[in-house]
Coordinates of C-alpha atoms in Angstrom, one line a residue:
Chain O
M8 CA -157.5 22.4 -220.8
N9 CA -154.2 20.5 -221.1
T10 CA -155.3 17.8 -222.5
N11 CA -152.1 15.6 -223.0
L12 CA -151.6 16.0 -219.7
Y13 CA -154.4 15.5 -218.7
K14 CA -154.1 12.2 -220.3
Y15 CA -151.1 11.6 -219.5
I16 CA -152.7 11.7 -216.1
L17 CA -154.9 8.7 -216.6
G18 CA -152.5 6.5 -217.6
I19 CA -150.6 6.4 -215.2
A20 CA -153.8 6.7 -212.6
D21 CA -155.5 4.2 -214.4
N22 CA -152.9 1.3 -213.7
S23 CA -153.9 1.9 -209.8
L24 CA -157.4 2.6 -210.2
I25 CA -157.7 -1.4 -211.7
L26 CA -154.6 -3.3 -210.1
G27 CA -156.1 -2.2 -206.6
Q28 CA -159.1 -2.3 -206.2
R29 CA -157.7 -6.7 -208.4
M30 CA -156.6 -5.8 -205.2
G31 CA -159.1 -5.2 -203.3
A32 CA -161.3 -7.9 -204.1
L33 CA -158.6 -10.7 -202.4
T34 CA -159.7 -9.3 -198.1
G35 CA -161.3 -12.2 -196.6
H36 CA -159.8 -14.6 -199.6
G37 CA -156.3 -14.5 -199.4
P38 CA -154.2 -18.3 -198.5
S39 CA -153.5 -16.6 -194.9
L40 CA -154.6 -13.8 -192.4
E41 CA -151.0 -12.0 -193.3
T42 CA -150.0 -12.2 -197.6
D43 CA -155.2 -11.1 -196.8
I44 CA -153.5 -7.9 -195.4
A45 CA -151.4 -6.7 -197.1
C46 CA -152.7 -7.3 -200.5
T47 CA -155.3 -5.1 -199.3
N48 CA -152.2 -2.6 -197.6
I49 CA -151.2 -2.8 -201.5
S50 CA -154.7 -2.3 -202.2
L51 CA -155.1 0.7 -200.5
D52 CA -151.8 2.4 -201.4
L53 CA -152.3 2.2 -205.0
F54 CA -155.5 4.0 -204.0
G55 CA -154.4 6.5 -202.4
Q56 CA -152.1 6.9 -205.7
V57 CA -155.3 8.0 -207.6
R58 CA -156.2 9.7 -205.6
S59 CA -153.8 12.1 -205.5
Y60 CA -153.4 12.0 -209.8
Y61 CA -156.6 12.5 -210.1
Q62 CA -157.4 15.3 -208.0
Y63 CA -155.1 16.6 -209.8
A64 CA -156.4 15.4 -213.4
A65 CA -159.0 17.0 -212.0
K66 CA -157.7 20.1 -211.1
I67 CA -156.0 19.9 -214.3
K68 CA -160.0 19.9 -216.0
G69 CA -161.6 22.2 -214.3
D70 CA -165.6 22.8 -215.4
N71 CA -166.2 21.1 -211.3
T72 CA -165.1 17.7 -211.8
T73 CA -164.3 15.9 -209.3
E74 CA -162.0 12.4 -208.1
D75 CA -165.0 10.7 -208.4
D76 CA -166.3 11.4 -211.6
I77 CA -162.6 10.5 -213.0
A78 CA -163.0 7.1 -211.1
F79 CA -166.0 6.2 -212.0
L80 CA -168.2 7.9 -214.8
R81 CA -165.7 7.3 -217.2
K82 CA -166.4 4.4 -220.1
E83 CA -165.0 1.9 -221.3
R84 CA -163.2 2.7 -223.6
E85 CA -161.9 5.7 -221.9
Y86 CA -159.8 3.9 -219.5
L87 CA -156.0 3.9 -220.1
N88 CA -154.7 0.8 -217.8
V89 CA -152.0 -1.4 -219.4
L90 CA -154.1 -4.8 -220.9
L91 CA -151.7 -6.8 -217.5
V92 CA -153.3 -4.8 -213.8
E93 CA -156.7 -5.6 -215.8
Q94 CA -156.0 -9.9 -216.0
P95 CA -157.6 -12.0 -213.7
D96 CA -156.9 -13.6 -210.1
T97 CA -157.0 -16.7 -211.8
H98 CA -155.3 -18.3 -209.0
F99 CA -152.4 -17.0 -206.4
G100 CA -149.8 -17.1 -208.5
F101 CA -151.3 -15.1 -210.8
T102 CA -152.2 -12.8 -208.5
I103 CA -148.5 -11.9 -207.1
A104 CA -147.1 -13.1 -211.0
R105 CA -149.1 -9.8 -212.1
Q106 CA -147.8 -7.5 -208.8
F107 CA -145.1 -8.4 -209.7
L108 CA -145.0 -8.1 -213.1
F109 CA -146.1 -4.2 -212.4
D110 CA -144.3 -3.3 -209.7
T111 CA -141.4 -4.3 -211.8
Y112 CA -141.9 -1.7 -213.5
H113 CA -143.8 0.6 -212.0
F114 CA -140.3 1.9 -209.3
L115 CA -138.4 1.8 -212.5
F116 CA -141.5 4.1 -213.5
L117 CA -141.4 6.5 -210.0
E118 CA -137.9 6.5 -209.9
E119 CA -137.9 8.9 -213.6
L120 CA -140.4 10.6 -212.7
E121 CA -139.8 12.5 -209.3
K122 CA -137.7 13.7 -211.8
S123 CA -140.6 15.6 -214.0
H124 CA -140.1 18.8 -214.1
D125 CA -144.2 18.7 -212.9
I126 CA -144.1 19.2 -209.4
T127 CA -147.0 18.1 -208.2
L128 CA -146.2 14.5 -210.2
S129 CA -142.8 14.9 -208.8
A130 CA -143.7 15.4 -205.8
I131 CA -146.7 11.8 -206.1
A132 CA -144.0 10.1 -207.6
K133 CA -141.8 10.3 -204.3
K134 CA -144.8 9.7 -201.6
S135 CA -145.7 6.7 -203.7
I136 CA -142.3 5.4 -205.0
K137 CA -141.7 4.3 -201.1
E138 CA -144.6 2.6 -201.3
V139 CA -144.0 0.6 -204.2
S140 CA -140.4 -0.3 -202.7
Y141 CA -142.7 -2.4 -200.3
H142 CA -145.1 -3.9 -203.4
R143 CA -142.0 -4.7 -205.2
R144 CA -140.8 -6.7 -202.1
F145 CA -143.2 -8.3 -201.6
S146 CA -144.5 -8.9 -204.5
S147 CA -140.3 -10.4 -205.3
D148 CA -140.6 -12.6 -202.5
W149 CA -143.7 -14.6 -203.0
V150 CA -142.3 -15.3 -206.8
K151 CA -139.3 -16.6 -204.6
R152 CA -141.2 -18.4 -202.6
L153 CA -143.8 -20.0 -204.6
G154 CA -141.2 -20.7 -207.8
D155 CA -138.8 -22.2 -205.1
G156 CA -141.0 -24.1 -202.8
T157 CA -142.9 -27.0 -203.8
A158 CA -143.5 -28.9 -207.0
V159 CA -146.8 -27.2 -207.4
S160 CA -146.7 -24.2 -206.5
H161 CA -143.9 -23.8 -209.1
E162 CA -145.5 -25.0 -211.9
K163 CA -148.5 -22.2 -211.0
I164 CA -146.4 -19.4 -210.7
Q165 CA -143.8 -20.2 -213.6
E166 CA -147.9 -21.3 -216.0
A167 CA -149.5 -17.6 -214.3
I168 CA -145.5 -16.4 -215.7
N169 CA -145.7 -17.1 -218.9
V170 CA -150.0 -16.0 -219.6
L171 CA -148.9 -13.2 -218.1
W172 CA -145.9 -12.7 -220.0
T173 CA -148.2 -11.1 -222.9
Y174 CA -149.1 -8.3 -221.4
T175 CA -145.6 -7.2 -220.6
D176 CA -144.3 -5.2 -223.6
E177 CA -146.8 -3.5 -223.5
L178 CA -145.7 -0.8 -220.0
F179 CA -143.1 0.4 -222.6
H180 CA -144.8 1.6 -225.1
Q181 CA -145.6 5.3 -225.5
T182 CA -148.6 6.9 -226.5
E183 CA -149.5 10.0 -228.5
A184 CA -149.4 12.1 -224.9
D185 CA -146.1 10.1 -223.7
K186 CA -144.3 11.7 -226.1
V187 CA -145.4 15.5 -225.9
M188 CA -144.8 14.8 -222.3
V189 CA -141.3 14.0 -222.0
K190 CA -140.3 16.3 -224.4
E191 CA -141.6 18.8 -221.6
N192 CA -139.5 17.0 -218.9
I193 CA -143.1 16.2 -217.6
G194 CA -143.0 12.8 -218.7
V195 CA -140.8 9.7 -218.4
D196 CA -139.7 8.1 -221.9
V197 CA -140.8 4.0 -220.8
T198 CA -138.9 3.0 -223.9
T199 CA -135.4 3.8 -222.1
L200 CA -136.8 1.5 -219.2
K201 CA -137.0 -1.3 -221.5
D202 CA -133.8 -3.4 -220.6
Q203 CA -133.2 -2.9 -217.2
Y204 CA -136.9 -4.1 -216.7
Y205 CA -136.2 -7.3 -218.3
T206 CA -132.9 -7.7 -216.6
N207 CA -134.8 -7.4 -212.7
V208 CA -137.3 -9.5 -213.1
E209 CA -134.9 -12.1 -215.0
T210 CA -133.2 -11.5 -211.6
I211 CA -135.4 -12.9 -209.3
L212 CA -136.9 -15.5 -212.0
N213 CA -134.4 -16.9 -212.3
E214 CA -134.3 -16.8 -208.1
A215 CA -137.2 -18.5 -208.7
T216 CA -135.2 -21.7 -210.7
L217 CA -138.4 -20.5 -213.5
E218 CA -138.0 -20.0 -216.8
V219 CA -137.4 -15.9 -218.4
P220 CA -140.6 -17.2 -221.1
E221 CA -139.2 -17.4 -224.7
S222 CA -142.1 -15.7 -226.2
K223 CA -141.9 -12.6 -228.3
W224 CA -145.4 -12.2 -228.9
F225 CA -147.0 -9.7 -227.0
Q226 CA -150.1 -8.0 -226.5
K227 CA -151.2 -4.6 -227.2
G228 CA -154.6 -1.9 -226.6
G229 CA -155.1 -0.4 -223.2
K230 CA -152.7 2.6 -223.2
E231 CA -155.0 3.0 -226.2
G232 CA -158.3 2.0 -224.2
I233 CA -158.8 -1.1 -226.5
H234 CA -158.9 -3.5 -223.3
T235 CA -159.2 -7.5 -222.8
E236 CA -162.8 -8.4 -221.9
H237 CA -161.9 -9.0 -218.3
L238 CA -161.9 -5.3 -217.6
G239 CA -166.1 -4.6 -219.0
Y240 CA -167.0 -6.9 -215.4
L241 CA -164.9 -4.8 -213.2
L242 CA -166.1 -1.5 -213.9
S243 CA -169.5 -2.8 -213.3
D244 CA -168.9 -3.6 -209.8
L245 CA -166.3 -0.6 -209.8
Q246 CA -169.0 1.8 -211.2
Y247 CA -172.2 0.8 -210.1
M248 CA -173.3 2.8 -206.5
Q249 CA -173.0 6.0 -209.2
R250 CA -174.4 5.0 -211.8
T251 CA -177.1 3.2 -210.2
Y252 CA -178.3 6.2 -208.2
P253 CA -176.4 9.7 -210.5
N254 CA -175.4 12.1 -209.2
M255 CA -175.8 11.8 -205.6
E256 CA -172.8 13.2 -202.4
W257 CA -172.1 9.8 -199.6
Chain Z
M1 CA -148.4 -42.5 -157.3
S2 CA -148.7 -42.8 -154.1
E3 CA -152.1 -42.1 -151.7
E4 CA -149.7 -40.2 -149.7
Q5 CA -148.7 -38.4 -152.6
K6 CA -151.8 -37.7 -154.4
N7 CA -152.8 -36.5 -151.5
M8 CA -149.8 -34.0 -151.7
E9 CA -150.3 -33.2 -155.7
A10 CA -154.4 -32.0 -154.4
E11 CA -153.5 -30.1 -152.1
R12 CA -150.6 -28.2 -153.7
S13 CA -153.0 -27.8 -156.7
L14 CA -155.6 -26.5 -153.8
S15 CA -153.6 -24.4 -152.8
L16 CA -152.6 -22.5 -155.8
E17 CA -156.4 -22.0 -157.0
A18 CA -156.4 -20.8 -154.0
Q19 CA -154.0 -18.3 -155.1
F20 CA -154.9 -18.2 -158.7
E21 CA -158.2 -16.5 -157.2
A22 CA -157.1 -13.9 -154.9
R23 CA -154.3 -12.7 -157.7
I24 CA -157.8 -12.6 -159.7
A25 CA -159.4 -10.8 -156.9
R26 CA -156.7 -8.4 -156.3
D27 CA -157.0 -7.4 -159.9
E28 CA -153.5 -8.6 -161.1
K29 CA -153.0 -9.8 -164.1
I30 CA -152.7 -13.6 -165.6
E31 CA -149.8 -14.5 -167.9
P32 CA -149.2 -16.9 -170.1
K33 CA -146.6 -18.3 -168.2
D34 CA -148.3 -18.1 -164.1
W35 CA -150.2 -21.3 -163.3
M36 CA -153.9 -21.4 -164.3
P37 CA -156.9 -24.0 -163.4
E38 CA -158.1 -25.9 -166.9
K39 CA -161.1 -24.1 -166.7
Y40 CA -160.0 -20.3 -166.8
R41 CA -157.2 -21.9 -169.6
K42 CA -159.9 -22.6 -172.5
T43 CA -162.9 -20.4 -170.9
H44 CA -160.6 -17.9 -172.8
I45 CA -159.9 -20.6 -176.3
R46 CA -163.2 -20.5 -176.5
Q47 CA -164.1 -17.0 -175.8
M48 CA -160.5 -15.2 -177.6
S49 CA -161.2 -17.4 -180.3
Q50 CA -165.1 -16.9 -180.7
H51 CA -164.3 -12.9 -180.8
A52 CA -160.9 -14.0 -183.2
H53 CA -163.6 -16.2 -186.0
S54 CA -165.8 -13.1 -185.7
E55 CA -163.4 -10.8 -186.6
I56 CA -162.3 -13.1 -189.7
V57 CA -165.3 -14.1 -190.9
G58 CA -167.4 -10.2 -190.1
M59 CA -164.1 -9.5 -192.9
L60 CA -166.6 -10.8 -195.6
P61 CA -169.6 -9.3 -195.1
E62 CA -168.2 -5.6 -195.7
G63 CA -165.6 -7.5 -197.4
N64 CA -168.9 -7.2 -200.4
W65 CA -168.6 -4.0 -201.1
I66 CA -165.5 -3.1 -201.3
T67 CA -165.2 -3.7 -204.8
R68 CA -168.8 -1.2 -205.0
A69 CA -167.6 1.7 -203.1
P70 CA -169.4 4.8 -204.7
S71 CA -166.9 6.8 -203.9
L72 CA -162.4 6.4 -203.8
R73 CA -163.0 8.6 -200.1
R74 CA -165.4 5.8 -199.1
K75 CA -163.9 2.8 -201.0
V76 CA -160.7 3.1 -199.4
A77 CA -162.0 4.2 -195.3
L78 CA -164.1 0.1 -196.1
L79 CA -160.3 -1.2 -196.6
A80 CA -159.5 -0.2 -193.9
K81 CA -161.9 -1.3 -192.2
V82 CA -161.8 -4.3 -192.8
Q83 CA -158.2 -5.5 -193.6
D84 CA -158.0 -3.7 -189.3
E85 CA -160.0 -6.3 -188.9
A86 CA -157.4 -8.8 -190.7
G87 CA -155.7 -7.7 -187.8
H88 CA -157.6 -8.1 -184.7
G89 CA -158.4 -11.5 -185.8
L90 CA -154.2 -11.7 -185.5
Y91 CA -153.3 -10.7 -183.3
L92 CA -156.0 -12.1 -181.7
Y93 CA -154.9 -15.9 -182.1
S94 CA -151.9 -14.9 -181.3
A95 CA -152.6 -14.3 -177.6
C96 CA -154.7 -17.1 -178.0
E97 CA -152.0 -19.6 -179.0
T98 CA -149.9 -18.7 -175.9
L99 CA -152.6 -20.3 -174.4
G100 CA -151.2 -23.5 -176.1
I101 CA -153.1 -24.4 -179.1
T102 CA -152.3 -23.0 -182.6
R103 CA -154.0 -20.9 -184.4
D104 CA -153.9 -23.8 -187.7
E105 CA -155.7 -26.1 -184.4
L106 CA -157.7 -23.0 -184.0
Y107 CA -158.7 -23.0 -187.5
E108 CA -159.7 -26.6 -187.5
Q109 CA -162.2 -25.8 -185.2
L110 CA -163.9 -23.2 -187.2
H111 CA -164.6 -24.5 -189.8
T112 CA -165.9 -28.2 -188.5
G113 CA -168.6 -26.1 -186.9
K114 CA -166.9 -26.1 -182.9
A115 CA -166.3 -22.9 -182.6
K116 CA -169.0 -19.9 -183.3
Y117 CA -168.6 -17.1 -184.4
S118 CA -170.7 -13.8 -183.7
S119 CA -173.7 -14.6 -185.4
I120 CA -175.0 -11.2 -186.7
F121 CA -171.8 -12.0 -189.6
N122 CA -175.2 -14.7 -190.9
Y123 CA -176.9 -11.8 -192.3
P124 CA -176.2 -10.5 -196.1
T125 CA -175.1 -7.1 -196.5
V126 CA -177.4 -5.7 -199.7
T127 CA -177.0 -2.3 -199.9
W128 CA -174.0 -0.1 -199.3
A129 CA -175.8 1.3 -196.3
D130 CA -175.2 -1.8 -194.8
M131 CA -171.6 -0.3 -194.7
G132 CA -173.1 2.5 -192.4
A133 CA -175.5 -0.2 -190.6
I134 CA -172.8 -2.2 -189.4
G135 CA -169.7 0.8 -189.2
W136 CA -173.3 2.2 -186.5
L137 CA -174.8 -1.3 -184.2
V138 CA -172.0 -3.8 -185.0
D139 CA -169.4 -2.4 -183.3
G140 CA -171.1 0.1 -182.0
A141 CA -172.6 -2.6 -179.6
A142 CA -169.3 -5.0 -180.7
I143 CA -167.7 -1.8 -178.7
I144 CA -170.3 -1.6 -175.6
N145 CA -168.7 -6.0 -174.7
Q146 CA -166.2 -5.0 -175.1
V147 CA -164.5 -1.4 -173.7
P148 CA -164.9 -4.1 -170.4
L149 CA -162.8 -6.6 -171.5
C150 CA -160.1 -3.8 -171.8
N151 CA -159.5 -4.9 -167.8
T152 CA -159.7 -8.3 -168.0
S153 CA -157.6 -10.9 -166.0
Y154 CA -155.4 -12.7 -169.0
G155 CA -153.4 -9.9 -170.1
P156 CA -152.5 -10.8 -173.2
Y157 CA -156.7 -10.3 -174.4
A158 CA -156.4 -7.0 -172.2
R159 CA -153.6 -6.2 -174.0
A160 CA -155.3 -6.9 -177.7
M161 CA -158.8 -6.0 -176.2
I162 CA -157.3 -2.0 -175.8
R163 CA -155.8 -1.7 -179.4
V164 CA -158.9 -3.8 -181.0
C165 CA -161.1 -0.7 -178.6
K166 CA -159.1 2.1 -179.9
E167 CA -159.4 1.5 -184.1
E168 CA -163.2 -0.1 -183.6
S169 CA -164.8 3.1 -181.7
F170 CA -163.2 4.2 -184.8
H171 CA -164.8 2.6 -187.4
Q172 CA -168.4 3.0 -185.5
R173 CA -168.0 6.7 -185.7
Q174 CA -167.0 6.2 -190.0
G175 CA -170.4 3.9 -190.2
F176 CA -172.6 6.2 -188.3
E177 CA -170.6 8.8 -190.6
I178 CA -172.0 7.1 -193.5
M179 CA -175.6 6.9 -192.1
I180 CA -175.4 10.3 -191.3
K181 CA -175.0 11.1 -195.4
L182 CA -177.4 9.1 -196.3
A183 CA -179.8 10.4 -194.1
G184 CA -179.0 13.7 -195.0
G185 CA -179.3 13.2 -198.3
S186 CA -181.7 11.8 -201.6
P187 CA -185.1 10.4 -200.6
E188 CA -183.8 7.0 -202.6
Q189 CA -180.8 7.0 -199.8
K190 CA -183.1 8.1 -197.1
E191 CA -184.5 5.3 -197.4
M192 CA -181.5 3.2 -198.1
A193 CA -180.6 4.0 -194.9
Q194 CA -184.0 3.5 -192.6
D195 CA -184.1 0.3 -194.3
A196 CA -180.4 -0.9 -193.9
L197 CA -181.0 -0.1 -190.0
N198 CA -184.6 -1.7 -189.9
R199 CA -183.3 -5.2 -191.1
W200 CA -180.2 -4.4 -188.6
W201 CA -181.3 -3.8 -185.6
W202 CA -183.3 -6.7 -183.9
P203 CA -179.6 -8.1 -185.4
S204 CA -177.1 -6.6 -182.7
L205 CA -179.8 -6.5 -180.3
M206 CA -179.6 -10.6 -180.6
M207 CA -175.4 -10.0 -181.0
L208 CA -175.6 -8.7 -176.9
G209 CA -175.9 -12.3 -176.7
P210 CA -179.6 -14.1 -174.5
T211 CA -181.2 -12.8 -171.6
D212 CA -179.1 -13.8 -168.5
A213 CA -181.5 -16.2 -167.4
E214 CA -180.8 -18.4 -170.7
S215 CA -176.8 -17.3 -170.4
V216 CA -174.6 -20.0 -169.7
H217 CA -171.0 -18.7 -169.2
T218 CA -172.3 -15.7 -167.5
E219 CA -171.6 -16.4 -163.3
Q220 CA -168.2 -18.4 -164.5
S221 CA -167.0 -15.6 -166.5
M222 CA -167.6 -12.9 -163.8
K223 CA -165.8 -14.4 -161.6
W224 CA -163.4 -14.4 -163.1
K225 CA -163.6 -10.9 -164.8
L226 CA -163.8 -11.9 -168.8
K227 CA -167.9 -10.4 -168.6
R228 CA -168.7 -7.6 -165.2
K229 CA -172.2 -6.9 -167.2
S230 CA -175.3 -9.1 -167.8
N231 CA -176.0 -9.1 -171.1
D232 CA -178.6 -7.4 -170.6
D233 CA -176.8 -5.0 -168.0
L234 CA -175.2 -4.6 -171.8
R235 CA -177.9 -4.5 -174.4
Q236 CA -179.8 -1.6 -172.3
Q237 CA -176.8 0.2 -172.4
F238 CA -176.4 0.1 -175.9
I239 CA -180.3 0.8 -176.7
D240 CA -179.9 3.8 -174.8
Q241 CA -176.7 5.1 -176.5
T242 CA -178.5 4.6 -180.0
V243 CA -181.8 5.4 -180.0
P244 CA -180.6 9.3 -179.5
Q245 CA -178.7 8.7 -182.1
A246 CA -181.3 7.8 -184.5
E247 CA -183.2 10.2 -183.6
L248 CA -180.2 12.7 -184.6
I249 CA -180.3 11.7 -188.7
G250 CA -183.8 11.1 -188.5
L251 CA -184.6 7.6 -188.8
T252 CA -187.2 5.2 -187.4
I253 CA -186.0 2.7 -185.0
P254 CA -188.5 -0.4 -185.9
D255 CA -189.8 -1.3 -182.4
A256 CA -192.9 0.4 -181.7
D257 CA -193.4 -0.7 -178.3
L258 CA -189.5 1.5 -177.9
K259 CA -190.9 4.2 -175.3
W260 CA -188.3 6.2 -172.8
N261 CA -188.6 5.0 -169.2
E262 CA -188.9 7.9 -167.0
E263 CA -188.9 6.1 -163.8
R264 CA -186.0 3.5 -165.4
G265 CA -184.5 6.4 -166.4
S266 CA -183.7 4.2 -169.6
Y267 CA -185.8 2.6 -172.9
D268 CA -188.7 0.6 -172.6
F269 CA -188.5 -2.0 -175.8
G270 CA -190.3 -4.8 -177.4
D271 CA -189.9 -8.4 -176.9
I272 CA -187.1 -10.0 -178.9
N273 CA -187.3 -12.6 -181.4
W274 CA -185.1 -15.5 -179.2
D275 CA -186.2 -18.2 -182.2
E276 CA -185.2 -16.4 -185.3
F277 CA -181.5 -16.2 -183.1
W278 CA -180.8 -19.8 -182.1
Q279 CA -182.2 -20.4 -185.2
V280 CA -178.6 -18.0 -187.1
V281 CA -177.1 -20.0 -183.8
K282 CA -177.5 -24.0 -184.9
G283 CA -176.1 -22.5 -189.0
H284 CA -179.4 -22.0 -190.3
G285 CA -179.0 -17.8 -190.8
P286 CA -179.0 -16.0 -194.2
C287 CA -175.9 -16.4 -195.0
N288 CA -175.2 -19.5 -192.8
K289 CA -173.2 -22.0 -194.9
E290 CA -171.7 -18.8 -198.3
R291 CA -170.0 -17.2 -195.0
M292 CA -168.1 -21.2 -194.0
N293 CA -168.0 -21.6 -198.1
A294 CA -166.0 -18.2 -198.3
R295 CA -163.4 -19.1 -195.2
V296 CA -163.1 -23.6 -195.8
G297 CA -162.3 -21.7 -200.1
A298 CA -159.9 -19.0 -198.3
W299 CA -158.1 -21.4 -196.7
E300 CA -158.1 -25.0 -198.7
G301 CA -156.9 -22.6 -201.7
G302 CA -154.9 -21.5 -200.1
E303 CA -153.4 -24.3 -198.3
W304 CA -150.4 -25.6 -201.8
V305 CA -149.3 -21.6 -200.7
R306 CA -148.3 -21.7 -198.0
D307 CA -147.0 -25.6 -198.2
A308 CA -144.8 -23.4 -200.3
A309 CA -144.1 -21.1 -198.2
M310 CA -143.1 -23.4 -195.4
A311 CA -140.6 -25.7 -198.2
Y312 CA -138.9 -22.0 -199.1
A313 CA -138.5 -21.4 -195.2
E314 CA -136.7 -24.9 -194.8
K315 CA -134.5 -24.7 -198.5
K316 CA -133.4 -21.7 -197.4
E317 CA -132.4 -22.2 -193.7
S318 CA -131.0 -26.1 -194.5
R319 CA -128.8 -23.7 -197.4
K320 CA -128.1 -21.6 -194.8
N321 CA -126.8 -24.5 -192.6
K322 CA -124.2 -25.3 -195.3
K323 CA -122.1 -22.8 -195.8
V324 CA -121.9 -22.1 -192.0
V325 CA -120.4 -25.6 -192.0

């Protein structure tokens, strides 16, 4: 098995899995029917992407591993998503800020992944980027609405941006698997996306009359499988059926 | 208004009503801008909003299992299904708005308990098999209720129902497929499926409404083609259709009195516990409070978000106008 490629794919896919799980949990509880439908849609897109990535990873791993084994049967330390996507939905401002900070990255990342010499990853990226450009528009528009809406909404979205800012830097950390994949022209060199990312984020925050946080203290660890305390609870739900009823088909 | 004018007005209204009834008899569609009797308008607002509310509240019991679905494939299908229900709610509310009431007013009626929604959603979803049972039985019963509405007299409702029914029939198949898989799976899975059928069977029969003798709206609704078959006929149709499906997958309908009646060409079935039905309708089912708290909570908790969207739209509009000036 090509361990680096396998880990590299999980590193990408786990972000979509965990964010998809977060967004899916909001279904039926949105502030309006339209936003409810949109959040579910984002969740659906992300799970669609997850399935493509995991099916590919399962093929690389061999030994009859399935997409569901990868999604549901790993231990907490084996999930490689960034800390940003596992942060909770404290209020709708957090949902939007988390989505916006991730979408801005996700779009830039997929633009590069499209050029991958791995034809499967390139094909998944081509399909996903169409969806993600919609996600980015949705979350950016809502950052502007909340930022430049009422005094209350301004305060709430600013609070969420400030809290989540600490998780943005990790998006641009390279793992060992990343480095190997970049050398083989399969992976994306995320360090090169950083400047463009912060420029794009700042443009929207400015339009939204929000302040760009000045804090330079950042958290990291997700890419190495060291997560915030939130992930364990999320996984308890995610894995419940597979753990309670092992080795069954659904 | 003089006596003469009053008489003329009454005559005019009488003739409008006669024309209206004649149009319905000819199976013509009534459109939002057409004249309609006040009672027709009100009855439609009541039924369509009740339907819309059922879609929205119905998202909650299934939404419970989105985070815990047992496979990625099932998770995606469930998400899509619950999202469809939100979509149904959206266009049913929109269809309702064509009768001169706003979505906010309709929500208000739901939240204060003035408007009803389908009682079946006041039952808890306690295992994964409930996702199968709801799709198979609840959506199955809903389709039987709703297919005749594709030909109902009010245009916007009839058109909405055509789309709703297409999606519901997909949901029903999806639910049945979950049950097939469980019933053919491990002993634990089969037990889970049987348990779900046991819990959802009777509420599904109740979902088709009180017996004809107790149904207060049936007669008028039949006349306006808001209803084409009586509750008891629909219930019989549902039972006759569902019993063979249960047999096919090796599950047992939880009714000791259920047996085929050769003469009628239908199944005879046991007594329905109507006390339970009325208890739930009156707000004392297992989850009535939870469902309402969730809906009111989402609405009130989302107020600042909706306010922000309005304020932003107004600012944007006024900036645009300034530019034009």
